[in-house]
Coordinates of C-alpha atoms in Angstrom, one line a residue:
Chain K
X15 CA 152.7 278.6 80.1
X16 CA 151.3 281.6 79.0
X17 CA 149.0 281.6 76.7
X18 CA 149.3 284.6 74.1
X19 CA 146.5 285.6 71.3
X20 CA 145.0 288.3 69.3
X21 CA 142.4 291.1 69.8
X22 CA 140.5 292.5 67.1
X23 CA 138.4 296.0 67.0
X24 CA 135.8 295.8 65.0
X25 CA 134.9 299.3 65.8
X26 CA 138.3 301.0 64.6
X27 CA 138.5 298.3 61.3
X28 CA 137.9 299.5 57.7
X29 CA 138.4 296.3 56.1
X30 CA 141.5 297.8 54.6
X31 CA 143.8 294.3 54.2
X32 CA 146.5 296.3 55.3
X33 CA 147.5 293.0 58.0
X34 CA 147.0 290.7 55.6
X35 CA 148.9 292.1 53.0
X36 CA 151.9 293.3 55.4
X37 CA 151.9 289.2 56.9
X38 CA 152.3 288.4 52.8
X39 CA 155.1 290.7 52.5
X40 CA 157.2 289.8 55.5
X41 CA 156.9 286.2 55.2
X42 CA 157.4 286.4 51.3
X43 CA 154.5 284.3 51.3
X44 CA 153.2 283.1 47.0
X45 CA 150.0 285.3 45.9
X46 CA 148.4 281.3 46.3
X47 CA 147.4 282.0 50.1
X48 CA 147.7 284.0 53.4
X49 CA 148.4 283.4 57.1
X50 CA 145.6 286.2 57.6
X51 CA 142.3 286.9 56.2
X52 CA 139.6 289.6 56.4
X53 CA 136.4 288.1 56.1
X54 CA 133.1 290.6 55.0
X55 CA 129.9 289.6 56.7
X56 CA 127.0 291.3 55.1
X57 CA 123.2 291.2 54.6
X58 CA 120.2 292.5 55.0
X59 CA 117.7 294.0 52.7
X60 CA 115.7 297.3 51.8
X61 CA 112.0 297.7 52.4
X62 CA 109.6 299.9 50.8
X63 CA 106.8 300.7 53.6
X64 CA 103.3 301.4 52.3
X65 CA 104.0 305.3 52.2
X66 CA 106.7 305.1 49.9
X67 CA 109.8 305.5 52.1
X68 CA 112.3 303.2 52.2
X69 CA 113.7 301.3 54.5
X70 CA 117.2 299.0 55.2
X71 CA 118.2 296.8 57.5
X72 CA 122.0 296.0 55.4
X73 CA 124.7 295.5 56.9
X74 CA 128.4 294.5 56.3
X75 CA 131.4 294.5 58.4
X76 CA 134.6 292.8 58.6
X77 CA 136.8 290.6 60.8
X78 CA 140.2 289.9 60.5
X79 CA 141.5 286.2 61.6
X80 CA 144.5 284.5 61.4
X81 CA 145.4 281.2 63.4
X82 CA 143.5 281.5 67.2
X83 CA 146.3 279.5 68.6
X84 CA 143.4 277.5 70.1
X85 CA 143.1 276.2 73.8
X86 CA 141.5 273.3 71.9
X87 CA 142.9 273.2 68.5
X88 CA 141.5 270.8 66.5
X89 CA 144.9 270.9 63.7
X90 CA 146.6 269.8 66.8
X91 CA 144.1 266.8 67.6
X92 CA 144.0 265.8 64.5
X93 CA 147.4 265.5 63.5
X94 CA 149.1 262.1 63.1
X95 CA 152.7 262.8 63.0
X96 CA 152.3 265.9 65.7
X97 CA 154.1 268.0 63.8
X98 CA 151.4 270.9 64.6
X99 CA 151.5 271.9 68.6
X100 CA 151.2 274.3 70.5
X101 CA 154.3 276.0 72.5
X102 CA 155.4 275.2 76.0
X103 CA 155.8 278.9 77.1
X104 CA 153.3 280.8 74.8
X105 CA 150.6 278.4 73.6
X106 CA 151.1 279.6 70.3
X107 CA 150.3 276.9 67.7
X108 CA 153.2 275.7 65.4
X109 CA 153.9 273.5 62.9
X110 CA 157.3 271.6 62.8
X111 CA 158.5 270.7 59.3
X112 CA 160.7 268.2 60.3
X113 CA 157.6 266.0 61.1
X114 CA 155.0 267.0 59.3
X115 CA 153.9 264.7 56.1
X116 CA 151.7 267.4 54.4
X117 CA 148.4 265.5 54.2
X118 CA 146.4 268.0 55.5
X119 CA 144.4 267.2 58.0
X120 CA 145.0 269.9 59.6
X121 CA 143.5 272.2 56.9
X122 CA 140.3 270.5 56.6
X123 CA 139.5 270.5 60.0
X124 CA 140.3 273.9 60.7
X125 CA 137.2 276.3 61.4
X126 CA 138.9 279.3 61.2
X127 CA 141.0 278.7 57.3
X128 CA 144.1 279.0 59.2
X129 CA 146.6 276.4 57.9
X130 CA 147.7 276.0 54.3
X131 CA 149.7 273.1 52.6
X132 CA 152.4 274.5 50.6
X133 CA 153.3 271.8 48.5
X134 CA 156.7 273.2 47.4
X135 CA 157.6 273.5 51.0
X136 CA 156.4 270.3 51.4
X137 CA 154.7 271.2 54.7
X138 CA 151.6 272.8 56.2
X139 CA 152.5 276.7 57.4
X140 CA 150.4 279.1 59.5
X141 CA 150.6 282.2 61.4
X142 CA 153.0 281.2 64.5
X143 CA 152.0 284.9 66.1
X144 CA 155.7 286.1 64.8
X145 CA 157.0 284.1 67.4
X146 CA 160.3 285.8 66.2
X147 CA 159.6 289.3 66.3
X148 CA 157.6 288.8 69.3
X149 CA 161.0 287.0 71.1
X150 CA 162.8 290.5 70.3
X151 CA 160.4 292.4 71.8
X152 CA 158.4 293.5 68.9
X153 CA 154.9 293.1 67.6
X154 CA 153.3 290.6 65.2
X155 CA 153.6 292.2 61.8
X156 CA 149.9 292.4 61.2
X157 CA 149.4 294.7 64.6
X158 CA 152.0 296.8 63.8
X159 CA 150.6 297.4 60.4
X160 CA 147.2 298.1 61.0
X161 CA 146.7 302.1 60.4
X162 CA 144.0 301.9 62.8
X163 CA 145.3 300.3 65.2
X164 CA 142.5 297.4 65.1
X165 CA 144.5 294.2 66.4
X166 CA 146.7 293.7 69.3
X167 CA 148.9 290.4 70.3
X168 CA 150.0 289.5 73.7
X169 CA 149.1 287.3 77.1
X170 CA 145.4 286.7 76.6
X171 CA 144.5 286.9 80.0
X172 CA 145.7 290.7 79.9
X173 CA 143.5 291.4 76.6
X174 CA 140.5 289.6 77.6
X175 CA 140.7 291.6 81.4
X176 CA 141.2 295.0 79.1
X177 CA 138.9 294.7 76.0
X178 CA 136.3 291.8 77.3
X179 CA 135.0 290.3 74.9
X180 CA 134.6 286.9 73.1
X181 CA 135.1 285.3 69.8
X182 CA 131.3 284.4 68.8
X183 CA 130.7 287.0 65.9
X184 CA 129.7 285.1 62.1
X185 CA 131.0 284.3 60.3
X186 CA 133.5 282.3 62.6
X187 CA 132.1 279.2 64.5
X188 CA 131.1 279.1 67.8
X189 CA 134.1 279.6 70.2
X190 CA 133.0 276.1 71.9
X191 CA 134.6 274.1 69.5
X192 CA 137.9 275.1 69.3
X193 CA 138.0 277.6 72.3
X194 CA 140.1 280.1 70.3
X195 CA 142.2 282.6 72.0
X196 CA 141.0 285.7 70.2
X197 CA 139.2 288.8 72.0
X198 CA 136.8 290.7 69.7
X199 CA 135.4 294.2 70.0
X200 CA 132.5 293.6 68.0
X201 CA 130.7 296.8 66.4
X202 CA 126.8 297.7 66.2
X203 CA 126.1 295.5 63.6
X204 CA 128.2 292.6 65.0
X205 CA 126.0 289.2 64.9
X206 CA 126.5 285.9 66.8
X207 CA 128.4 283.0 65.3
X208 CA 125.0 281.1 64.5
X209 CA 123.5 284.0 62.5
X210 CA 122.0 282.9 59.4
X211 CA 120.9 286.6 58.1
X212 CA 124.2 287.0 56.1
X213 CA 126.7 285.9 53.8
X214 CA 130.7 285.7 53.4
X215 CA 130.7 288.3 50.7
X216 CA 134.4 288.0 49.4
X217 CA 134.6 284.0 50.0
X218 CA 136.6 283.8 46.7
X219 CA 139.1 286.5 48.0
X220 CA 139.6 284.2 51.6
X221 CA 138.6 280.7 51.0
Chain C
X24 CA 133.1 268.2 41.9
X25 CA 136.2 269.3 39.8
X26 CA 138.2 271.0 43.0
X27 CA 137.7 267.1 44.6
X28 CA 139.3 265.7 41.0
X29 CA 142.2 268.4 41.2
X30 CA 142.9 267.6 45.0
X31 CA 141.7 264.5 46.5
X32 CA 142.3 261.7 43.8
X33 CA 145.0 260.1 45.4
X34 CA 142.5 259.8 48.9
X35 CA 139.6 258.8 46.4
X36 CA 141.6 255.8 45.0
X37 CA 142.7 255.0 48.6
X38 CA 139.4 254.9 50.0
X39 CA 138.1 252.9 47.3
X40 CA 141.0 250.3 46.8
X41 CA 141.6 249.7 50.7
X42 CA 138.0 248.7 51.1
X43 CA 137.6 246.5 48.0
X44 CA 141.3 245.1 49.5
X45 CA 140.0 244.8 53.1
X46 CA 136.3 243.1 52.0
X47 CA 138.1 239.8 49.9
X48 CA 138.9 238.0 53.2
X49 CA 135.0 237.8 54.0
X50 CA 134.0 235.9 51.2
X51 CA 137.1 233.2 51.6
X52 CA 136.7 232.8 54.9
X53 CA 132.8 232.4 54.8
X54 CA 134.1 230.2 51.3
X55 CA 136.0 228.0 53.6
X56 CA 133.4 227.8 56.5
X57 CA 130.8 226.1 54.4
X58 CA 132.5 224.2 51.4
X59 CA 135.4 221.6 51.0
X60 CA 137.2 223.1 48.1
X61 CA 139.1 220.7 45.7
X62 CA 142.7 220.5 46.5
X63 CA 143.4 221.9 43.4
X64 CA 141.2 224.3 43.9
X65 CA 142.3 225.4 47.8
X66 CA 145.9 225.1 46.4
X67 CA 144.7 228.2 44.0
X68 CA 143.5 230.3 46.4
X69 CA 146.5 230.0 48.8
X70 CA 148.2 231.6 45.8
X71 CA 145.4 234.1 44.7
X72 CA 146.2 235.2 48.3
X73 CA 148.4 237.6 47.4
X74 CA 146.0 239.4 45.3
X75 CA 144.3 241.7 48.0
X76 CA 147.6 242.5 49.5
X77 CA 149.0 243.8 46.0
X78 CA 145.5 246.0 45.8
X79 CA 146.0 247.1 49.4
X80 CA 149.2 248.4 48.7
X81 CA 148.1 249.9 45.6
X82 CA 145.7 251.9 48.1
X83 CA 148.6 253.1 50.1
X84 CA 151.1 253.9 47.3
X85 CA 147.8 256.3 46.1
X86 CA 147.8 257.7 49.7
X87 CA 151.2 258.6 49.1
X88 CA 150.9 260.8 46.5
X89 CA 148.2 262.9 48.4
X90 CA 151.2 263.7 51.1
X91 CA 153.6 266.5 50.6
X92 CA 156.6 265.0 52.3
X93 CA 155.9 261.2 52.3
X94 CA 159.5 260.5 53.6
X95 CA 157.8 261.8 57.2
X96 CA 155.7 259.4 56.4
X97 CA 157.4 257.5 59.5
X98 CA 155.8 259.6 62.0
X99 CA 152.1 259.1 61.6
X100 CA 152.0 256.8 64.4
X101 CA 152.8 259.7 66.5
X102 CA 149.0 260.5 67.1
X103 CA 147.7 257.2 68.0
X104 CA 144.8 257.0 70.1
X105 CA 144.3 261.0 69.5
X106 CA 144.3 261.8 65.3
X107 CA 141.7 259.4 63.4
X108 CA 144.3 259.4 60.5
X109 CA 147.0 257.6 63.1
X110 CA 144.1 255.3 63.9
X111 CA 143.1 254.3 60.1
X112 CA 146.8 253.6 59.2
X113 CA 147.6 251.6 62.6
X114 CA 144.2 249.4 61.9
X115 CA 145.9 249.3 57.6
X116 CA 149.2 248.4 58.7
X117 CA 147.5 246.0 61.3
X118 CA 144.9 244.4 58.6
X119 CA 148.3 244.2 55.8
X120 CA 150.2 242.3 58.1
X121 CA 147.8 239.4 59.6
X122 CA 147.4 239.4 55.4
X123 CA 150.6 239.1 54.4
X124 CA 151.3 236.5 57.5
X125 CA 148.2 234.1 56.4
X126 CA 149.4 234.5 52.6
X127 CA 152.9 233.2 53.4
X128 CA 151.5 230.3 55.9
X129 CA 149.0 229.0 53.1
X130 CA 152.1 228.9 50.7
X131 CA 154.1 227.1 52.5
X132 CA 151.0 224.3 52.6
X133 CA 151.1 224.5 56.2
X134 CA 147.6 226.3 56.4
X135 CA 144.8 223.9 56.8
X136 CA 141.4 222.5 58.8
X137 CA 140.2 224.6 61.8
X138 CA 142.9 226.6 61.6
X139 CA 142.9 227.8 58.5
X140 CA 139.5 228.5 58.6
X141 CA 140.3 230.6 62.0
X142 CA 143.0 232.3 60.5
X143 CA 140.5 233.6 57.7
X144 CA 137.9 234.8 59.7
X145 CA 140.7 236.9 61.8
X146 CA 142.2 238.6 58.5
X147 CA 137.8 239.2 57.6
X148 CA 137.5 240.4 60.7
X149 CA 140.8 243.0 61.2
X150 CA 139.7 244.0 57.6
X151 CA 136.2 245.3 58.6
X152 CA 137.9 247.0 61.6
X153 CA 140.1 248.4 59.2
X154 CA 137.3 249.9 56.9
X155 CA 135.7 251.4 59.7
X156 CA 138.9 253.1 61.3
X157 CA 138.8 254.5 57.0
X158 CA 135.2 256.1 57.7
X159 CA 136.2 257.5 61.1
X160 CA 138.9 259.1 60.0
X161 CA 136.3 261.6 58.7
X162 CA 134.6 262.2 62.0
X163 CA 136.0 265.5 62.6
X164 CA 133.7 267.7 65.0
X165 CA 134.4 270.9 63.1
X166 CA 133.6 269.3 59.7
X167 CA 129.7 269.3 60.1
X168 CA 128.6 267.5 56.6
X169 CA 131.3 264.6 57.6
X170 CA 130.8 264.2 61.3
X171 CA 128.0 261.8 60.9
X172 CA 128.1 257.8 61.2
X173 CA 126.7 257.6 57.6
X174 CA 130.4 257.9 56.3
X175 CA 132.0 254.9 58.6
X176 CA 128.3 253.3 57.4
X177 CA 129.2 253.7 53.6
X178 CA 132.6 252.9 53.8
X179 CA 131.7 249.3 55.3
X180 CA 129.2 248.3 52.3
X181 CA 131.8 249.0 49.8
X182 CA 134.5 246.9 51.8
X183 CA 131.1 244.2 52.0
X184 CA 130.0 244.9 47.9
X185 CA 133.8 245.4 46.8
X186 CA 135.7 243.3 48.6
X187 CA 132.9 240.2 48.0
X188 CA 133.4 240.7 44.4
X189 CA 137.2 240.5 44.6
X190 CA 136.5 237.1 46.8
X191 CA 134.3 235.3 44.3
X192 CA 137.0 236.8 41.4
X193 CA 139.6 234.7 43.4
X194 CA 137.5 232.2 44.3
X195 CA 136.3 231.5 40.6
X196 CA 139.6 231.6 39.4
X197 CA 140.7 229.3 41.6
X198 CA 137.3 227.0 39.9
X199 CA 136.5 226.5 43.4
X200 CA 132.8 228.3 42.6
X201 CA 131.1 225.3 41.3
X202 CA 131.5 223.7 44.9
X203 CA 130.7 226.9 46.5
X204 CA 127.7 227.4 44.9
X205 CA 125.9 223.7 46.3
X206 CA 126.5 224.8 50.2
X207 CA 125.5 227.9 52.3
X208 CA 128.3 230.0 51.1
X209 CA 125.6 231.0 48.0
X210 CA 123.0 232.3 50.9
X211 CA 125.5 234.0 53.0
X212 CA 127.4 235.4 50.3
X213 CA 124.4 236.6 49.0
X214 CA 123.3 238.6 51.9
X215 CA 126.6 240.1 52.3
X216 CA 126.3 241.5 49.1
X217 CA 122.1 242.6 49.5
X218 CA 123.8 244.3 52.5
X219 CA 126.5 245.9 50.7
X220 CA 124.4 247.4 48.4
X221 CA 121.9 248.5 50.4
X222 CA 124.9 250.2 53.0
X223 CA 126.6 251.3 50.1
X224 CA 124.0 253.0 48.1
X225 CA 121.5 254.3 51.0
X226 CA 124.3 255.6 53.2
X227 CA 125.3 258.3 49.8
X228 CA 121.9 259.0 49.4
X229 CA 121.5 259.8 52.9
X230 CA 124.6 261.8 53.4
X231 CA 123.6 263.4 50.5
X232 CA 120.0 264.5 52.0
X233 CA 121.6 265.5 54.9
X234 CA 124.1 267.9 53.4
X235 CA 121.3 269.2 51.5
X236 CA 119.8 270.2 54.9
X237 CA 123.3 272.2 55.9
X238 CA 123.5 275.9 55.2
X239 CA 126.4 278.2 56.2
X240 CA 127.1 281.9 55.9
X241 CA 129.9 279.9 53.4
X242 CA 128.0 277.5 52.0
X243 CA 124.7 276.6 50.6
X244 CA 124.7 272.9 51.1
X245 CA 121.6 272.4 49.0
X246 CA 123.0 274.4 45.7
X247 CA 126.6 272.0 47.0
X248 CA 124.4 268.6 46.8
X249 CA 122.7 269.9 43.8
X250 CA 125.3 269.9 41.6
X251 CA 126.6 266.7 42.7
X252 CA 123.3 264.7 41.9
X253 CA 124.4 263.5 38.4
X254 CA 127.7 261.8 39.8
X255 CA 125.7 259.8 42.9
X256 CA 123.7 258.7 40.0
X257 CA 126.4 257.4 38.1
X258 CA 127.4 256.1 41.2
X259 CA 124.6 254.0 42.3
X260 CA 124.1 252.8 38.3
X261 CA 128.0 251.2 38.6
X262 CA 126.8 249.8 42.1
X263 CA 123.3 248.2 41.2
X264 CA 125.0 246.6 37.8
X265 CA 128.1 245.6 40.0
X266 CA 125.4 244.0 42.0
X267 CA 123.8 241.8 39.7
X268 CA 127.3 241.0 38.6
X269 CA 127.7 239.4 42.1
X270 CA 124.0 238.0 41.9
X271 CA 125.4 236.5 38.4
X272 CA 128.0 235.3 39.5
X273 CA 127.1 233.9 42.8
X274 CA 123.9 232.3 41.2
X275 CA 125.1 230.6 37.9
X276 CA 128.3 231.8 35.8
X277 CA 131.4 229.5 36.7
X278 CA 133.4 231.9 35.0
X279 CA 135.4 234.9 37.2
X280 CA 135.0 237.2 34.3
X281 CA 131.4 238.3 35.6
X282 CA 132.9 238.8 39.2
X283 CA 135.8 240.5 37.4
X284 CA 133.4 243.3 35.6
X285 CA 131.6 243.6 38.8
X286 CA 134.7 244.6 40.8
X287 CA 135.6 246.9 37.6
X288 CA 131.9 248.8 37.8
X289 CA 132.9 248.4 42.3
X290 CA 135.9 250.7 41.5
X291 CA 133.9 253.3 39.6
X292 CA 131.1 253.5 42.0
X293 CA 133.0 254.1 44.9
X294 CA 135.6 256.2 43.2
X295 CA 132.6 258.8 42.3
X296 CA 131.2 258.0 45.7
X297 CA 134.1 259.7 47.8
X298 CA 135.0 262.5 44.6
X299 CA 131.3 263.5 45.6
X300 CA 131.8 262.8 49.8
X301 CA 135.4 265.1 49.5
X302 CA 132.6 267.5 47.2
X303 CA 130.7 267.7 50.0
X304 CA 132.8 269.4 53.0
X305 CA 131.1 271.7 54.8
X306 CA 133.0 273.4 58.0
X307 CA 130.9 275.0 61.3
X308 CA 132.9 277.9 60.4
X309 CA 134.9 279.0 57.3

């Protein structure tokens, strides 16, 4: 198997939605969720010193995650029927609607806010890394869409050799529990998964 | 409190009725340890038998409506060993059938002495492993407000509270509580219920103090537990007068109507219990 995932640049990312909204579009997905999200970390504060000037430590930036086909996905351990697994050939983690009941277990346990039920489908659905387009030799939606050119989808051996880099930036949880296979290039203001200095400033736009 | 109502009823009702449903079987089998019933009166509860079985499958038909296809609902057991929620229905199913087998047995009349009294303590027994396989399902790593014992802990003094007031319900009815009352089964019964409360109650405050403790770049699980305060109250009223319904009940009224309110006030508590507990789901991450 080879294990495919994402890389994300937080140096080249506006926090535009662009991926998120192109991912909506081509999987005609309702206005109810997304299988990508662009979460805004900020905080900080401004300090006046005792000459008057002011100072600031603020900071915001973004990250855009969709499912980290996991090494150690938790919606896969969790799941009673099975129905969400990952791929022989590509790790990628999928959900088969023939099996799955819907309860979602799989969506609470989730770190990252990847899987949604969608009751009218009657099943849980993710991002399965466009396991389509990808099998005719084209990108994941998201990647192709991104005007500057902030995410990248293939083996993730080859992206964590070229970009190095890990998935411990807040607000997503540590890599050690789910081991995700997402390579971020985080910028200055980056901050490790356990920082408590900021906030998830549009958590009503994502959660 | 309100996204719990929209979204987790059907779980709420399942984790309160499977525990109240899984708990009966400890006070008939400690009933039958330590008193000769009346015939008439053992005759009675053979056929009040049936009654936890139709609440436990008044748990599961509630379960069902929480699923999006239920008609997949065949291939749960697929995770056995590995998902929780594989575990909890395996110990259900498990628990529903040594159930159904002992009701049909004691119809027939065939049910009686040692064995009987064996055969109790076995469906007592798979329904306590039952109610904790319901509070492990909620052990999830990633899921830092659940992923404590205090949920397996609360689950087990409902099934002890609940399910002891559904017993003395049956067993009143059956006017087999007169008799009870003169041997141990009083004592015992007794301090099942002073440790059903006790579970019940302290593990929600507990979890509650805990999850106040939690903060997140998502959540503040202080302002979260906050605003749950006033339900856990309610809670822990229903539980402390569904308590001295037992205590009424196990001490001095004949009558299974006390036993009967108690097991009302049982469903309330625990139904405002677990809308607060789904409330209270915090994630390490988002």
């Amino acid at each position: 198997m080879t294990q495919h995932g994402f890389y994300y640049d937080a140096t080249r990312c506006t926090g535009c939605k662009t991926c998120q909204l192109a991912c909506s579009d081509r999987y005609d997905l309702p206005t109810s969720y997304f299988y990508r999200h662009v979460f805004e970390y900020s905080g900080g504060d401004w300090k006046t010193e005792a000459d008057g000037t002011v100072t600031t430590d603020a900071f915001v930036y973004h990250t855009s995650v969709s499912c980290n086909h996991c090494d150690d996905a938790t919606c896969v351990k969790v799941c009673p029927t099975g129905a969400m697994h990952k791929d022989g050939e590509t790790g990628i983690v999928e959900v088969d609607s023939n099996k799955c009941i819907g309860c979602g277990y799989c969506v609470m346990s989730c770190p990252y806010n990847a899987p949604t039920v969608d009751r009218d489908k009657g099943h849980s659905v993710k991002c399965d890394g466009c396991h389509a387009r990808v099998s005719e030799g084209k990108k994941p939606i998201c990647v192709e869409a991104c005007s500057t050119r902030a995410l990248e989808f293939g083996p993730i051996e080859e992206l964590r050799k070229e970009y190095k880099g890990d998935a411990d930036v807040a607000p997503l949880p540590s890599p050690e529990y789910t081991k995700p296979n997402l390579v971020i290039k985080k910028c200055v203001r980056s901050k490790a998964s356990d920082d408590k200095s900021g906030t998830l400033s549009n958590r009503w736009e994502v959660m | 409190m309100e996204h719990a109502i929209a979204t987790e009823l059907p779980l709420a009702l399942f984790t309160t009725l499977a525990p109240i449903s899984a708990g009966a079987f400890i006070a008939i089998a400690i009933a039958l340890f330590a008193t000769e019933l009346s015939e008439k009166a053992s005759k009675l509860l053979d056929k009040l038998s049936f009654v936890p079985l139709v609440v436990l499958a008044a748990a599961f038909i509630a379960a069902f409506f929480h699923l999006s296809t239920p008609l997949n609902a065949i291939n749960v057991f697929g995770g056995l060993g590995r998902s929780p929620l594989s575990n909890e229905i395996l110990a259900g199913i498990v628990f529903g059938v040594i159930l159904l087998a002992y009701c049909v047995i004691a119809l027939t009349g065939k049910l009686n002495g040692a064995v009987k009294k064996a055969f109790a303590a076995v469906v007592a027994v798979a329904g306590l492993a039952f109610a904790y396989f319901i509070g492990m399902a909620y052990a999830i790593p990633t899921i830092v407000s659940w992923n404590t014992p205090l949920i397996p802990l609360s689950i087990i003094g409902f099934t002890l509270l609940g399910g002891g007031l559904l017993g003395t319900v049956m067993i009143a009815t059956a006017g087999g509580m007169a008799e009870a009352r003169k041997t141990s089964f009083k004592a015992v019964m007794l301090i099942v219920a002073v440790l059903g409360i006790a579970l019940s109650i302290g593990s929600v405050w507990a979890h509650y103090v805990m999850v106040s403790g939690i903060e997140t770049a998502v959540v503040s699980g202080s302002a979260l537990a906050s605003g749950l305060v006033v339900y856990l109250a309610a809670s822990t009223a229903c539980a402390v007068l569904a308590f001295a319904c037992q205590c009424a009940a196990l001490l001095k009224v004949d009558s299974p109507a006390v036993a009967f309110v108690g097991v009302v006030l049982m469903i309330a508590a625990i139904v405002i219990a677990r809308l607060a507990f789904y409330a209270m789901q915090i994630s390490v991450g988002l």
